[in-house]
Coordinates of C-alpha atoms in Angstrom, one line a residue:
M1 CA -6.2 5.7 -15.6
G2 CA -2.6 7.0 -16.2
K3 CA 0.6 5.2 -16.8
P4 CA 1.2 2.2 -14.6
F5 CA 4.1 2.4 -12.1
I6 CA 5.7 -0.8 -13.6
L7 CA 5.6 -2.5 -17.0
Y8 CA 4.1 -6.0 -17.3
N9 CA 7.3 -7.7 -18.4
D10 CA 9.3 -5.9 -15.6
L11 CA 6.7 -7.0 -13.1
K12 CA 6.9 -10.7 -14.2
Q13 CA 10.7 -10.6 -13.9
L14 CA 10.7 -8.9 -10.5
I15 CA 8.1 -11.2 -8.9
A16 CA 9.8 -14.3 -10.2
E17 CA 13.2 -13.1 -9.1
H18 CA 12.2 -11.9 -5.6
Y19 CA 9.3 -14.2 -4.7
G20 CA 9.9 -17.3 -6.9
I21 CA 6.4 -17.3 -8.3
K22 CA 5.0 -16.8 -11.9
V23 CA 2.6 -14.0 -12.9
F24 CA 0.0 -15.0 -15.5
E25 CA -2.2 -12.0 -15.6
W26 CA -2.6 -8.6 -14.0
E27 CA -5.4 -6.0 -13.6
E28 CA -5.1 -2.4 -12.4
K29 CA -7.6 -1.5 -9.7
K30 CA -7.4 1.9 -8.0
R31 CA -3.6 2.4 -8.0
V32 CA -2.9 -1.2 -7.1
F33 CA -2.6 -4.4 -9.2
K34 CA -4.5 -7.6 -8.8
I35 CA -2.1 -10.3 -10.1
L36 CA -2.9 -13.9 -10.9
T37 CA 0.1 -16.1 -10.0
D38 CA 0.9 -19.8 -9.7
D39 CA 0.6 -19.2 -5.9
G40 CA -2.9 -17.7 -6.1
I41 CA -4.2 -14.2 -6.4
K42 CA -2.1 -11.4 -4.9
L43 CA -2.1 -7.7 -4.6
L44 CA 0.8 -5.6 -5.8
K45 CA 1.1 -2.0 -4.5
K46 CA 3.8 0.6 -4.8
V47 CA 4.4 2.6 -1.5
N48 CA 6.1 5.9 -2.2
T49 CA 8.3 6.0 0.9
S50 CA 11.6 4.8 2.3
Y51 CA 12.1 1.2 3.2
D52 CA 12.4 2.1 6.9
R53 CA 9.1 4.0 6.9
Y54 CA 7.5 1.2 4.9
L55 CA 8.8 -1.3 7.4
F56 CA 7.0 0.5 10.3
T57 CA 3.7 0.1 8.4
V58 CA 4.0 -3.6 7.5
E59 CA 5.3 -4.5 11.0
A60 CA 2.3 -2.7 12.5
M61 CA 0.0 -4.8 10.2
A62 CA 1.8 -8.0 11.3
H63 CA 1.5 -7.0 14.9
G64 CA -2.3 -6.6 14.6
R65 CA -2.6 -10.0 12.9
N66 CA -0.3 -11.7 15.5
H67 CA -2.2 -10.3 18.4
G68 CA -5.7 -11.4 17.5
F69 CA -7.1 -9.2 14.7
Y70 CA -6.7 -11.5 11.8
H71 CA -8.5 -9.4 9.2
I72 CA -5.5 -7.5 8.0
P73 CA -3.9 -8.6 4.7
K74 CA -0.8 -10.8 5.1
I75 CA 2.3 -9.4 3.5
M76 CA 4.3 -11.9 1.4
E77 CA 8.0 -12.2 2.2
T78 CA 10.6 -12.3 -0.5
L79 CA 13.0 -15.2 -1.0
D80 CA 15.5 -13.5 1.2
G81 CA 13.1 -12.7 4.0
K82 CA 12.2 -9.1 3.2
L83 CA 8.7 -7.6 3.3
G84 CA 9.0 -5.7 0.1
I85 CA 11.2 -4.9 -2.9
S86 CA 13.1 -1.6 -2.8
V87 CA 12.9 0.4 -6.0
D88 CA 14.3 3.8 -6.9
D89 CA 11.4 5.9 -5.5
G90 CA 9.7 3.6 -3.1
V91 CA 8.9 0.0 -2.2
L92 CA 6.8 -2.7 -4.0
M93 CA 4.6 -4.7 -1.7
V94 CA 3.0 -8.1 -2.5
S95 CA 0.2 -9.1 -0.2
Q96 CA -2.8 -11.4 0.2
W97 CA -5.7 -10.3 -2.1
I98 CA -8.9 -9.7 -0.2
N99 CA -12.0 -10.5 -2.2
G100 CA -14.5 -8.0 -0.7
R101 CA -16.4 -4.8 -1.3
E102 CA -15.8 -1.4 0.1
A103 CA -17.8 -0.5 3.2
N104 CA -20.8 1.8 2.8
Y105 CA -20.9 4.1 5.8
D106 CA -24.5 5.1 4.8
D107 CA -25.6 1.6 5.5
F108 CA -25.9 1.1 9.3
F109 CA -25.1 -2.6 9.0
D110 CA -21.8 -1.9 7.3
L111 CA -21.1 0.9 9.8
E112 CA -21.8 -1.3 12.8
M113 CA -19.5 -4.0 11.4
T114 CA -16.7 -1.4 10.7
T115 CA -17.0 0.2 14.1
S116 CA -16.9 -3.1 15.9
A117 CA -13.9 -4.2 13.8
L118 CA -12.1 -1.0 14.6
A119 CA -12.6 -1.6 18.4
H120 CA -11.4 -5.2 18.0
F121 CA -8.3 -4.0 16.0
H122 CA -7.6 -1.5 18.9
H123 CA -7.4 -4.4 21.4
A124 CA -4.7 -5.9 19.2
A125 CA -2.9 -2.6 18.4
R126 CA -0.8 -2.3 21.5
G127 CA 2.6 -3.4 22.7
F128 CA 4.0 -2.6 19.3
E129 CA 7.8 -2.3 19.1
P130 CA 8.9 -1.7 15.5
S131 CA 12.4 -2.6 14.3
T132 CA 13.0 1.0 13.1
K133 CA 12.4 4.2 15.0
I134 CA 10.5 6.7 12.8
G135 CA 10.0 9.9 14.7
N136 CA 7.3 11.3 12.4
R137 CA 5.1 8.4 13.2
V138 CA 5.0 9.2 16.9
F139 CA 2.0 11.3 17.9
W140 CA 1.5 10.6 21.6
G141 CA 1.0 13.9 23.4
K142 CA 1.7 16.0 20.3
W143 CA -1.8 17.1 19.2
V144 CA -1.8 20.4 21.0
E145 CA 1.5 21.3 19.3
H146 CA 0.1 20.1 15.9
F147 CA -3.1 22.1 16.3
Q148 CA -1.2 25.2 17.2
K149 CA 1.0 24.8 14.1
R150 CA -2.1 24.3 11.9
C151 CA -3.8 27.4 13.4
R152 CA -0.7 29.4 12.4
E153 CA -0.9 27.9 8.9
L154 CA -4.6 29.0 8.7
Q155 CA -3.4 32.6 9.2
M156 CA -0.6 32.0 6.6
F157 CA -3.2 30.9 4.0
K158 CA -5.2 34.1 4.7
E159 CA -2.0 36.2 4.3
I160 CA -1.3 34.5 1.0
A161 CA -4.8 35.3 -0.2
Q162 CA -4.5 38.9 1.0
G163 CA -1.2 39.3 -0.9
K164 CA -2.7 38.4 -4.2
E165 CA -3.2 41.2 -6.7
T166 CA -6.1 39.4 -8.3
K167 CA -8.2 37.4 -5.8
D168 CA -10.3 34.6 -7.2
T169 CA -13.5 33.3 -5.6
F170 CA -11.5 30.7 -3.6
D171 CA -9.3 33.4 -2.1
Q172 CA -12.3 35.6 -1.2
K173 CA -13.9 32.7 0.7
I174 CA -10.7 32.0 2.5
L175 CA -10.4 35.6 3.5
R176 CA -14.0 35.6 4.7
Y177 CA -14.0 32.4 6.7
T178 CA -10.5 31.9 8.0
D179 CA -11.1 33.8 11.3
Y180 CA -14.2 31.7 12.0
F181 CA -12.3 28.4 11.6
Y182 CA -9.2 29.8 13.4
D183 CA -11.5 30.4 16.4
W184 CA -12.7 26.8 16.2
G185 CA -9.0 25.7 16.1
I186 CA -8.1 27.8 19.2
R187 CA -11.2 26.4 21.0
A188 CA -10.1 22.8 20.2
I189 CA -6.7 23.5 21.6
K190 CA -8.0 25.1 24.8
D191 CA -10.6 22.3 25.3
L192 CA -7.9 19.7 24.7
E193 CA -5.6 21.3 27.3
N194 CA -8.5 21.3 29.8
T195 CA -8.8 17.5 29.6
D196 CA -6.6 14.7 30.9
Y197 CA -5.0 14.6 27.4
Y198 CA -1.4 14.5 28.4
R199 CA -1.9 11.9 31.1
L200 CA -3.9 9.7 28.7
A201 CA -1.3 10.2 26.0
E202 CA 1.5 9.1 28.4
E203 CA -0.6 6.0 29.2
S204 CA -0.9 5.3 25.5
R205 CA 2.9 5.7 25.2
R206 CA 3.4 3.2 28.0
Y207 CA 1.1 0.7 26.3
K208 CA 2.7 1.4 22.9
T209 CA -0.7 1.8 21.2
F210 CA -1.1 2.6 17.5
C211 CA -3.8 3.8 15.1
H212 CA -4.9 3.0 11.6
H213 CA -5.2 6.7 11.0
D214 CA -7.1 6.6 7.7
M215 CA -10.5 5.0 8.3
A216 CA -12.0 6.0 5.0
H217 CA -14.7 3.7 3.7
H218 CA -12.5 2.4 0.9
N219 CA -10.0 1.2 3.4
V220 CA -12.5 -1.2 4.9
L221 CA -13.4 -4.4 2.8
I222 CA -16.3 -6.6 3.7
T223 CA -16.3 -10.2 2.4
E224 CA -19.3 -12.3 1.5
D225 CA -19.2 -14.0 4.9
H226 CA -19.2 -10.6 6.6
G227 CA -15.5 -10.6 7.5
V228 CA -14.3 -7.0 7.9
Y229 CA -10.8 -6.3 6.7
L230 CA -8.8 -3.1 7.4
I231 CA -6.4 -2.3 4.6
D232 CA -4.0 0.5 3.5
F233 CA -2.0 1.2 6.7
D234 CA 0.2 3.7 5.0
Y235 CA -0.7 6.5 7.5
C236 CA -0.5 4.3 10.6
I237 CA 0.9 6.1 13.6
F238 CA 1.7 5.7 17.3
D239 CA -1.1 7.5 19.0
M240 CA -4.0 7.2 21.5
Q241 CA -6.6 5.0 19.8
I242 CA -9.5 7.3 20.5
H243 CA -8.1 9.5 17.7
D244 CA -9.3 6.8 15.3
L245 CA -12.7 6.9 16.8
A246 CA -12.9 10.7 16.6
S247 CA -11.8 10.5 12.9
L248 CA -14.4 7.8 12.2
L249 CA -17.1 10.0 13.7
I250 CA -16.1 13.1 11.7
R251 CA -15.9 11.1 8.5
N252 CA -19.5 10.0 9.1
M253 CA -20.8 13.5 10.0
R254 CA -19.2 15.9 7.5
Y255 CA -20.7 17.1 4.3
G256 CA -24.3 17.5 5.4
C257 CA -24.6 14.4 7.6
W258 CA -24.4 15.8 11.1
S259 CA -26.7 13.3 12.7
L260 CA -26.7 12.8 16.5
E261 CA -28.4 9.5 16.0
K262 CA -25.7 8.2 13.7
A263 CA -22.9 9.6 16.0
Y264 CA -24.3 7.9 19.1
F265 CA -24.8 4.7 17.0
I266 CA -21.0 4.7 16.2
W267 CA -20.2 5.6 19.8
N268 CA -22.3 2.9 21.4
T269 CA -21.2 0.3 19.0
Y270 CA -17.5 1.0 19.7
N271 CA -18.2 1.2 23.5
R272 CA -19.7 -2.2 23.5
E273 CA -16.5 -3.8 22.2
K274 CA -14.0 -1.4 23.9
S275 CA -15.0 0.7 26.8
I276 CA -14.6 4.5 26.4
L277 CA -13.4 6.0 29.6
A278 CA -15.1 9.1 31.1
E279 CA -11.9 11.1 30.9
E280 CA -11.5 10.3 27.2
I281 CA -14.8 12.0 26.2
G282 CA -13.5 15.5 26.3
V283 CA -10.4 14.5 24.3
I284 CA -12.6 13.0 21.6
K285 CA -14.8 16.1 21.5
A286 CA -11.7 18.4 21.2
F287 CA -10.4 16.3 18.3
M288 CA -13.7 16.7 16.6
E289 CA -13.8 20.4 17.1
F290 CA -10.6 21.1 15.2
P291 CA -11.4 22.4 11.6
Q292 CA -9.3 19.7 9.9
E293 CA -11.1 19.9 6.5
F294 CA -10.7 23.7 6.2
W295 CA -7.1 23.6 7.1
Q296 CA -6.5 20.7 4.6
I297 CA -8.1 22.4 1.6
G298 CA -6.0 25.5 2.4
L299 CA -2.9 23.5 2.5
Q300 CA -3.7 21.7 -0.7
Y301 CA -4.4 25.0 -2.5
Y302 CA -1.7 27.4 -1.2
V303 CA 1.2 25.1 -0.1
E304 CA 1.0 21.7 -1.8
K305 CA -0.5 23.3 -5.0
Q306 CA -2.3 20.1 -5.9
P307 CA -2.7 19.8 -9.7
W308 CA -6.5 19.7 -9.6
D309 CA -9.0 21.7 -11.6
E310 CA -10.1 24.9 -9.9
E311 CA -13.6 23.5 -9.8
V312 CA -12.4 20.6 -7.5
F313 CA -11.0 23.1 -5.0
H314 CA -14.2 25.2 -5.1
R315 CA -16.5 22.2 -4.7
R316 CA -14.5 20.9 -1.7
L317 CA -14.4 24.3 0.0
D318 CA -18.1 24.9 -0.6
R319 CA -19.0 21.6 1.0
I320 CA -17.0 22.6 4.1
L321 CA -18.7 26.0 4.2
D322 CA -22.2 24.5 3.7
D323 CA -21.5 22.4 6.8
I324 CA -21.1 25.4 9.1
P325 CA -24.7 25.7 10.6
L326 CA -25.2 21.9 11.0
R327 CA -21.8 21.4 12.5
E328 CA -22.4 24.2 15.0
V329 CA -25.7 22.7 16.2
F330 CA -24.1 19.2 16.3
M331 CA -21.1 20.3 18.3
K332 CA -23.3 22.0 20.9
K333 CA -25.3 18.9 21.5
F334 CA -22.9 16.0 21.1
L335 CA -21.3 14.5 24.2
V336 CA -22.7 17.1 26.6

């Protein structure tokens, strides 16, 4: 599992000093700790960011809770009223422990509850005014610019692969398929520009809406009484909320699951709780068109140089390439 980010004795001392509670036991679970204290069970997590950026996240969580979406873990304040403990390379956060299981997006009951919860969260996720201004969390009206940058990066990945004296199988696939995915990226940009995107984005800015921005199944916990909690707001951003919906749709379609039935199930479930405007449809479709997965694997391989086995990169790229025919058919039929 790797070395824990804090030693047990250090943890006990920090929690006692900053929160005034005693830690009796701890258990590591997926990069967080479940800690048993004299104030009940808590979650301890290290967030690798500055305190200001961290503050944006926890204030967004509190805003959602305070405006009607109560299924967000409550952050515990320190004795001096702070929302975390600053350490050398990040912030330690203590929050309510949610006793639930991860959502299963292959189960339509879980998917319906998750989609409905997302819509309810979006009703609460507006009017947010953080105490710190973090420019890289503001995405209103910026997606054309971001997509253009990512299209340039796709070409850069291709150039890196071309420049290699010895090209491995991954490089060869990047060289073969980059132009195809680049064309999809350009199409997404053009389609986005042909919608009311900028007007809708300005409206979102006016209402100060924000998104969860990482609706992976493991960030949704379902309790025994069917409460649906959204957790891990680390990637939370200011943006138009239909971006979350587009992301949820793509998460449920990719890797061989391009089902119109499932897509419209998500769409209709969300629309029942929060109406999707006619002018938002084209924006959602354009978000879904952009080849995010292909761009991301290229970034991870050529730029970030993630320390993964070659087999991991190949497997992820192959899943993206295997999706091509199903994705094409789906995109031609969905929302037309």
